């Protein structure tokens, strides 16, 4: 049946993937944020999964790229076209344009915010609202954020890690650093180049991270065989990588995230710190699935830490749940409590 009324749509616009939530249906689309285009004609060839398969494998006239870098739009035109394609995929013919609510990192600037709103409007939305990632993650993880009770959320995505203390429906203290899942991949590539003298691609690095990657010693050592190009001979080479090597490779990235968490705790009012030590820390986002991250955080802060169920979709579910309160919202931004801090 044709849907004549535009459904409200929630979008988790991530550096690594885009999740789309439709009111009444749940998460209906989960695709990598990658686009492939023909350089000569400027024609969009593929988006999402099919475009990702082309990364690092395209002939000269085709370019596969990620239009978002470190949580913000780096290629406005491509982001808008990608959003358009994804919205088209999930909505049938309709007379009314949908309202969109899009997730943004908590450290986003006003210019970057404007770019997201404009991209949403250009992609066919009637109105665009923004919600901060840690707030959406907290809602998606099932926390009642309206109570006067402090909760800490550590959301590690592909491009940014957002750490926030939330109480009474707002962000009390937060930090957003451009160190997250992608930086883990880069760290693996650098480490293997340095230690084994072999060059591996992004996809192999990601596979290593997901299969044997860890930031805390595993009870049992695990290994994985991978292929790469030997830098000495220029020929393919197969070698074995162990999980303890991964801890070494990830050390710098994980310690930067720990420092950011520590910094937010230091700035948080004592009453809320007391709440957090009772409620624990919730981790969300794909980056939190690196083995042992919760254990590492717990050992450094002394606060019980849990990874949320379905950590990857938490932000999308939270965005979806906040669609229910769209009618009470002002245009533009939803709860960006750092407005007062931004206008200095």
Coordinates of C-alpha atoms in Angstrom, one line a residue:
X1 CA 0.0 0.0 0.0
X2 CA 1.3 3.5 -0.8
X3 CA 2.3 5.5 2.2
X4 CA 0.8 9.0 1.6
X5 CA 2.0 10.5 4.8
X6 CA 5.7 10.9 5.3
X7 CA 6.9 8.7 8.1
X8 CA 9.2 10.2 10.7
X9 CA 12.7 8.8 10.2
X10 CA 15.6 8.6 12.6
X11 CA 19.1 8.3 11.1
X12 CA 22.4 7.4 12.9
X13 CA 24.7 9.0 10.4
X14 CA 28.0 7.4 11.3
X15 CA 31.5 7.5 9.9
X16 CA 31.5 3.8 9.4
X17 CA 27.8 3.0 8.8
X18 CA 24.4 4.5 8.5
X19 CA 21.4 3.0 10.4
X20 CA 17.9 4.1 9.5
X21 CA 15.0 3.8 12.0
X22 CA 11.4 4.2 10.9
X23 CA 8.6 4.9 13.4
X24 CA 6.6 1.8 13.9
X25 CA 9.0 -0.5 12.0
X26 CA 12.4 -0.2 13.9
X27 CA 15.8 -0.3 12.2
X28 CA 15.0 -0.9 8.5
X29 CA 18.4 -0.2 7.0
X30 CA 22.0 -0.8 8.1
X31 CA 24.6 0.0 5.4
X32 CA 28.2 1.1 5.4
X33 CA 28.6 4.9 4.7
X34 CA 30.4 4.4 1.5
X35 CA 29.6 5.8 -2.0
X36 CA 31.1 4.8 -5.4
X37 CA 31.0 7.3 -8.2
X38 CA 32.2 7.7 -11.8
X39 CA 34.9 10.4 -11.8
X40 CA 34.3 11.4 -15.4
X41 CA 30.5 11.8 -15.4
X42 CA 30.0 12.4 -11.7
X43 CA 27.3 9.7 -11.7
X44 CA 26.6 7.9 -8.4
X45 CA 27.2 4.2 -9.1
X46 CA 26.6 2.4 -5.8
X47 CA 26.0 3.2 -2.1
X48 CA 26.4 1.2 1.0
X49 CA 27.3 -2.5 1.0
X50 CA 28.0 -2.7 -2.8
X51 CA 30.2 0.4 -2.7
X52 CA 32.1 -0.9 0.3
X53 CA 33.1 -4.0 -1.7
X54 CA 34.8 -1.7 -4.2
X55 CA 37.0 0.1 -1.6
X56 CA 40.6 -0.2 -2.6
X57 CA 39.7 -2.2 -5.7
X58 CA 38.5 0.3 -8.3
X59 CA 39.8 1.2 -11.7
X60 CA 40.9 4.7 -12.4
X61 CA 37.6 6.2 -13.4
X62 CA 35.7 4.9 -10.4
X63 CA 36.2 6.3 -6.9
X64 CA 34.9 4.6 -3.8
X65 CA 34.9 6.9 -0.8
X66 CA 33.5 7.6 2.7
X67 CA 31.8 11.0 2.6
X68 CA 32.1 11.3 6.4
X69 CA 35.3 11.5 8.3
X70 CA 35.7 11.5 12.1
X71 CA 32.0 11.9 12.7
X72 CA 31.5 14.9 10.5
X73 CA 30.7 15.6 6.8
X74 CA 33.9 15.8 4.7
X75 CA 32.2 15.7 1.3
X76 CA 28.9 17.5 1.5
X77 CA 27.6 16.7 -2.0
X78 CA 28.3 13.0 -1.6
X79 CA 26.7 12.8 1.9
X80 CA 23.5 14.5 0.6
X81 CA 23.3 12.0 -2.4
X82 CA 24.0 9.0 -0.1
X83 CA 21.2 10.2 2.3
X84 CA 18.9 10.6 -0.6
X85 CA 19.5 7.1 -1.8
X86 CA 19.0 5.6 1.7
X87 CA 15.8 7.5 2.3
X88 CA 14.5 6.4 -1.1
X89 CA 15.3 2.8 -0.2
X90 CA 13.2 2.8 2.9
X91 CA 10.2 4.9 1.9
X92 CA 7.7 4.2 -0.7
X93 CA 5.8 6.8 -2.8
X94 CA 4.5 9.6 -0.6
X95 CA 3.0 13.0 -0.9
X96 CA 4.5 14.4 2.3
X97 CA 8.2 14.7 3.0
X98 CA 9.3 12.9 6.2
X99 CA 10.7 14.6 9.3
X100 CA 14.3 13.5 10.1
X101 CA 16.1 13.2 13.3
X102 CA 19.9 12.8 12.8
X103 CA 22.5 11.9 15.3
X104 CA 25.6 14.1 15.7
X105 CA 28.8 13.8 17.8
X106 CA 28.6 16.0 21.0
X107 CA 31.7 18.0 19.9
X108 CA 30.2 19.2 16.6
X109 CA 30.6 22.9 15.7
X110 CA 27.7 25.1 14.5
X111 CA 29.0 25.0 10.9
X112 CA 29.1 21.2 10.9
X113 CA 25.7 21.1 12.5
X114 CA 24.3 23.4 9.7
X115 CA 25.9 21.1 7.1
X116 CA 24.0 18.0 8.5
X117 CA 20.7 19.9 8.6
X118 CA 21.1 21.2 5.0
X119 CA 22.1 17.7 3.8
X120 CA 18.9 16.3 5.4
X121 CA 16.7 19.0 3.8
X122 CA 18.4 18.5 0.4
X123 CA 17.9 14.8 0.7
X124 CA 14.1 15.3 0.9
X125 CA 13.2 15.9 4.5
X126 CA 10.5 18.3 5.6
X127 CA 12.3 19.2 8.8
X128 CA 15.6 18.1 10.4
X129 CA 16.3 17.8 14.1
X130 CA 19.6 16.8 15.6
X131 CA 20.3 14.7 18.7
X132 CA 23.6 14.2 20.4
X133 CA 25.0 10.7 20.1
X134 CA 25.6 10.0 23.8
X135 CA 22.0 11.1 24.6
X136 CA 20.6 8.8 21.8
X137 CA 22.9 6.0 23.0
X138 CA 21.7 6.3 26.6
X139 CA 18.0 6.3 25.4
X140 CA 18.7 3.3 23.2
X141 CA 20.4 1.4 26.0
X142 CA 17.2 1.7 28.0
X143 CA 18.3 4.4 30.5
X144 CA 15.6 6.8 31.7
X145 CA 17.5 10.0 31.1
X146 CA 14.7 12.3 32.5
X147 CA 15.4 11.5 36.2
X148 CA 17.8 13.5 38.4
X149 CA 20.2 10.6 38.4
X150 CA 23.7 10.6 36.8
X151 CA 24.6 8.2 34.1
X152 CA 27.8 7.9 32.1
X153 CA 27.8 6.8 28.5
X154 CA 30.9 6.0 26.5
X155 CA 29.9 5.7 22.8
X156 CA 32.8 4.6 20.6
X157 CA 31.8 4.7 16.9
X158 CA 33.9 4.6 13.7
X159 CA 35.1 8.2 13.7
X160 CA 34.5 9.6 17.2
X161 CA 34.3 8.5 20.8
X162 CA 31.7 10.5 22.7
X163 CA 31.8 10.4 26.5
X164 CA 29.0 12.1 28.4
X165 CA 27.4 12.4 31.8
X166 CA 23.7 12.6 31.5
X167 CA 21.1 13.8 34.0
X168 CA 17.6 15.3 33.8
X169 CA 17.5 14.7 30.1
X170 CA 20.6 16.7 29.3
X171 CA 24.3 16.4 29.0
X172 CA 26.0 17.7 32.1
X173 CA 29.6 17.1 31.1
X174 CA 31.0 15.6 27.9
X175 CA 34.0 15.1 25.6
X176 CA 34.1 14.1 22.0
X177 CA 37.4 12.9 20.6
X178 CA 38.2 11.9 17.0
X179 CA 39.7 8.6 18.2
X180 CA 37.6 5.6 17.7
X181 CA 37.2 2.5 15.5
X182 CA 39.0 3.8 12.5
X183 CA 42.0 4.8 14.6
X184 CA 42.1 1.1 15.8
X185 CA 42.3 0.0 12.2
X186 CA 45.1 2.5 11.5
X187 CA 47.0 1.4 14.6
X188 CA 46.9 -2.2 13.3
X189 CA 48.2 -1.2 9.9
X190 CA 51.1 0.8 11.4
X191 CA 52.0 -1.9 13.9
X192 CA 52.1 -4.7 11.3
X193 CA 54.2 -2.5 9.0
X194 CA 56.6 -1.7 11.8
X195 CA 56.8 -5.2 13.4
X196 CA 56.4 -7.6 10.4
X197 CA 57.5 -5.3 7.5
X198 CA 54.2 -6.1 5.7
X199 CA 51.6 -3.8 4.3
X200 CA 47.9 -4.8 4.9
X201 CA 44.7 -3.0 3.7
X202 CA 41.9 -1.4 5.7
X203 CA 39.6 -4.4 5.4
X204 CA 42.2 -6.9 6.6
X205 CA 42.9 -4.6 9.6
X206 CA 39.3 -4.4 10.4
X207 CA 39.0 -8.2 10.2
X208 CA 41.9 -8.6 12.6
X209 CA 40.4 -6.1 15.0
X210 CA 37.0 -7.9 15.1
X211 CA 38.4 -11.4 15.2
X212 CA 41.4 -11.3 17.6
X213 CA 41.6 -7.7 18.6
X214 CA 41.6 -6.9 22.3
X215 CA 42.7 -4.2 24.7
X216 CA 42.9 -6.3 27.8
X217 CA 44.7 -9.7 28.2
X218 CA 42.5 -12.6 27.0
X219 CA 42.3 -15.7 29.2
X220 CA 43.7 -17.6 26.2
X221 CA 46.0 -16.3 23.5
X222 CA 44.4 -16.5 20.0
X223 CA 46.1 -16.1 16.6
X224 CA 45.0 -15.5 13.1
X225 CA 46.8 -15.9 9.7
X226 CA 46.6 -13.0 7.4
X227 CA 47.9 -12.0 4.0
X228 CA 49.7 -8.9 3.1
X229 CA 52.4 -7.5 0.8
X230 CA 56.0 -7.8 2.0
X231 CA 57.7 -4.5 2.0
X232 CA 61.1 -6.1 1.3
X233 CA 60.2 -8.2 -1.7
X234 CA 57.0 -6.6 -2.9
X235 CA 55.5 -10.1 -3.0
X236 CA 52.5 -11.5 -1.1
X237 CA 53.2 -13.0 2.3
X238 CA 51.2 -15.0 4.8
X239 CA 52.0 -14.6 8.5
X240 CA 50.4 -15.1 12.0
X241 CA 49.4 -12.4 14.4
X242 CA 48.5 -13.0 18.0
X243 CA 46.1 -11.3 20.4
X244 CA 48.8 -10.1 22.7
X245 CA 50.3 -8.2 19.7
X246 CA 46.9 -6.6 19.2
X247 CA 47.0 -5.2 22.8
X248 CA 50.4 -3.7 22.0
X249 CA 49.0 -2.2 18.7
X250 CA 45.9 -0.7 20.4
X251 CA 47.7 0.6 23.5
X252 CA 48.0 4.2 22.4
X253 CA 44.4 4.5 21.0
X254 CA 42.8 2.8 24.1
X255 CA 44.8 5.0 26.5
X256 CA 43.6 8.2 24.7
X257 CA 40.0 7.1 25.2
X258 CA 40.7 6.3 28.9
X259 CA 42.2 9.7 29.4
X260 CA 39.1 11.3 27.9
X261 CA 36.8 9.3 30.2
X262 CA 39.0 10.3 33.2
X263 CA 38.8 14.0 32.1
X264 CA 35.0 13.9 32.0
X265 CA 34.8 12.3 35.4
X266 CA 37.2 14.9 36.9
X267 CA 34.9 17.7 35.7
X268 CA 31.6 16.1 36.8
X269 CA 29.9 17.4 40.0
X270 CA 30.5 15.1 43.0
X271 CA 26.8 14.1 43.4
X272 CA 26.7 12.8 39.9
X273 CA 30.0 11.0 40.3
X274 CA 28.4 9.2 43.3
X275 CA 25.5 8.3 41.0
X276 CA 27.8 6.9 38.3
X277 CA 29.7 4.8 40.7
X278 CA 26.4 3.2 41.7
X279 CA 24.8 3.0 38.2
X280 CA 28.0 2.0 36.4
X281 CA 29.3 3.1 33.0
X282 CA 27.5 2.0 29.8
X283 CA 29.5 1.4 26.7
X284 CA 27.8 1.6 23.2
X285 CA 28.9 1.7 19.6
X286 CA 30.9 -0.7 17.5
X287 CA 34.2 0.3 19.0
X288 CA 33.1 -0.9 22.4
X289 CA 32.9 -4.4 21.1
X290 CA 36.7 -4.7 20.9
X291 CA 37.4 -7.5 23.4
X292 CA 38.0 -6.5 27.0
X293 CA 37.2 -2.7 26.6
X294 CA 34.7 -2.9 29.5
X295 CA 37.3 -4.7 31.6
X296 CA 40.0 -2.1 30.8
X297 CA 37.7 0.8 31.7
X298 CA 36.6 -0.9 34.9
X299 CA 40.2 -1.6 36.0
X300 CA 41.1 2.0 35.4
X301 CA 38.1 3.8 36.9
X302 CA 37.1 1.3 39.6
X303 CA 33.5 1.7 38.3
X304 CA 31.5 -1.3 37.1
X305 CA 31.3 -1.1 33.3
X306 CA 28.9 -2.8 30.9
X307 CA 28.6 -3.0 27.1
X308 CA 25.0 -2.4 26.1
X309 CA 23.0 -5.1 24.4
X310 CA 23.2 -4.6 20.6
X311 CA 25.8 -1.9 21.2
X312 CA 26.0 -1.1 17.5
X313 CA 22.3 -0.2 17.1
X314 CA 21.9 1.6 20.4
X315 CA 22.2 5.1 18.9
X316 CA 19.7 4.2 16.1
X317 CA 17.2 2.9 18.6
X318 CA 17.6 5.9 20.8
X319 CA 17.1 8.2 17.8
X320 CA 14.0 6.2 17.0
X321 CA 12.6 6.4 20.5
X322 CA 13.1 10.2 20.5
X323 CA 10.9 10.4 17.3
X324 CA 7.9 10.1 19.8
X325 CA 8.7 13.5 21.3
X326 CA 9.2 15.3 17.9
X327 CA 6.0 17.3 18.3
X328 CA 7.2 18.9 21.5
X329 CA 10.5 19.9 20.0
X330 CA 11.7 23.2 18.7
X331 CA 13.0 23.3 15.1
X332 CA 16.7 22.6 14.6
X333 CA 18.5 21.1 17.5
X334 CA 17.4 18.7 20.2
X335 CA 19.1 19.2 23.5
X336 CA 22.4 20.5 22.6
X337 CA 23.2 21.7 26.0
X338 CA 26.7 23.0 25.1
X339 CA 25.1 26.0 23.3
X340 CA 26.2 28.2 26.2
X341 CA 29.7 26.9 26.0
X342 CA 30.0 27.4 22.3
X343 CA 29.4 31.1 22.0
X344 CA 32.6 32.3 23.4

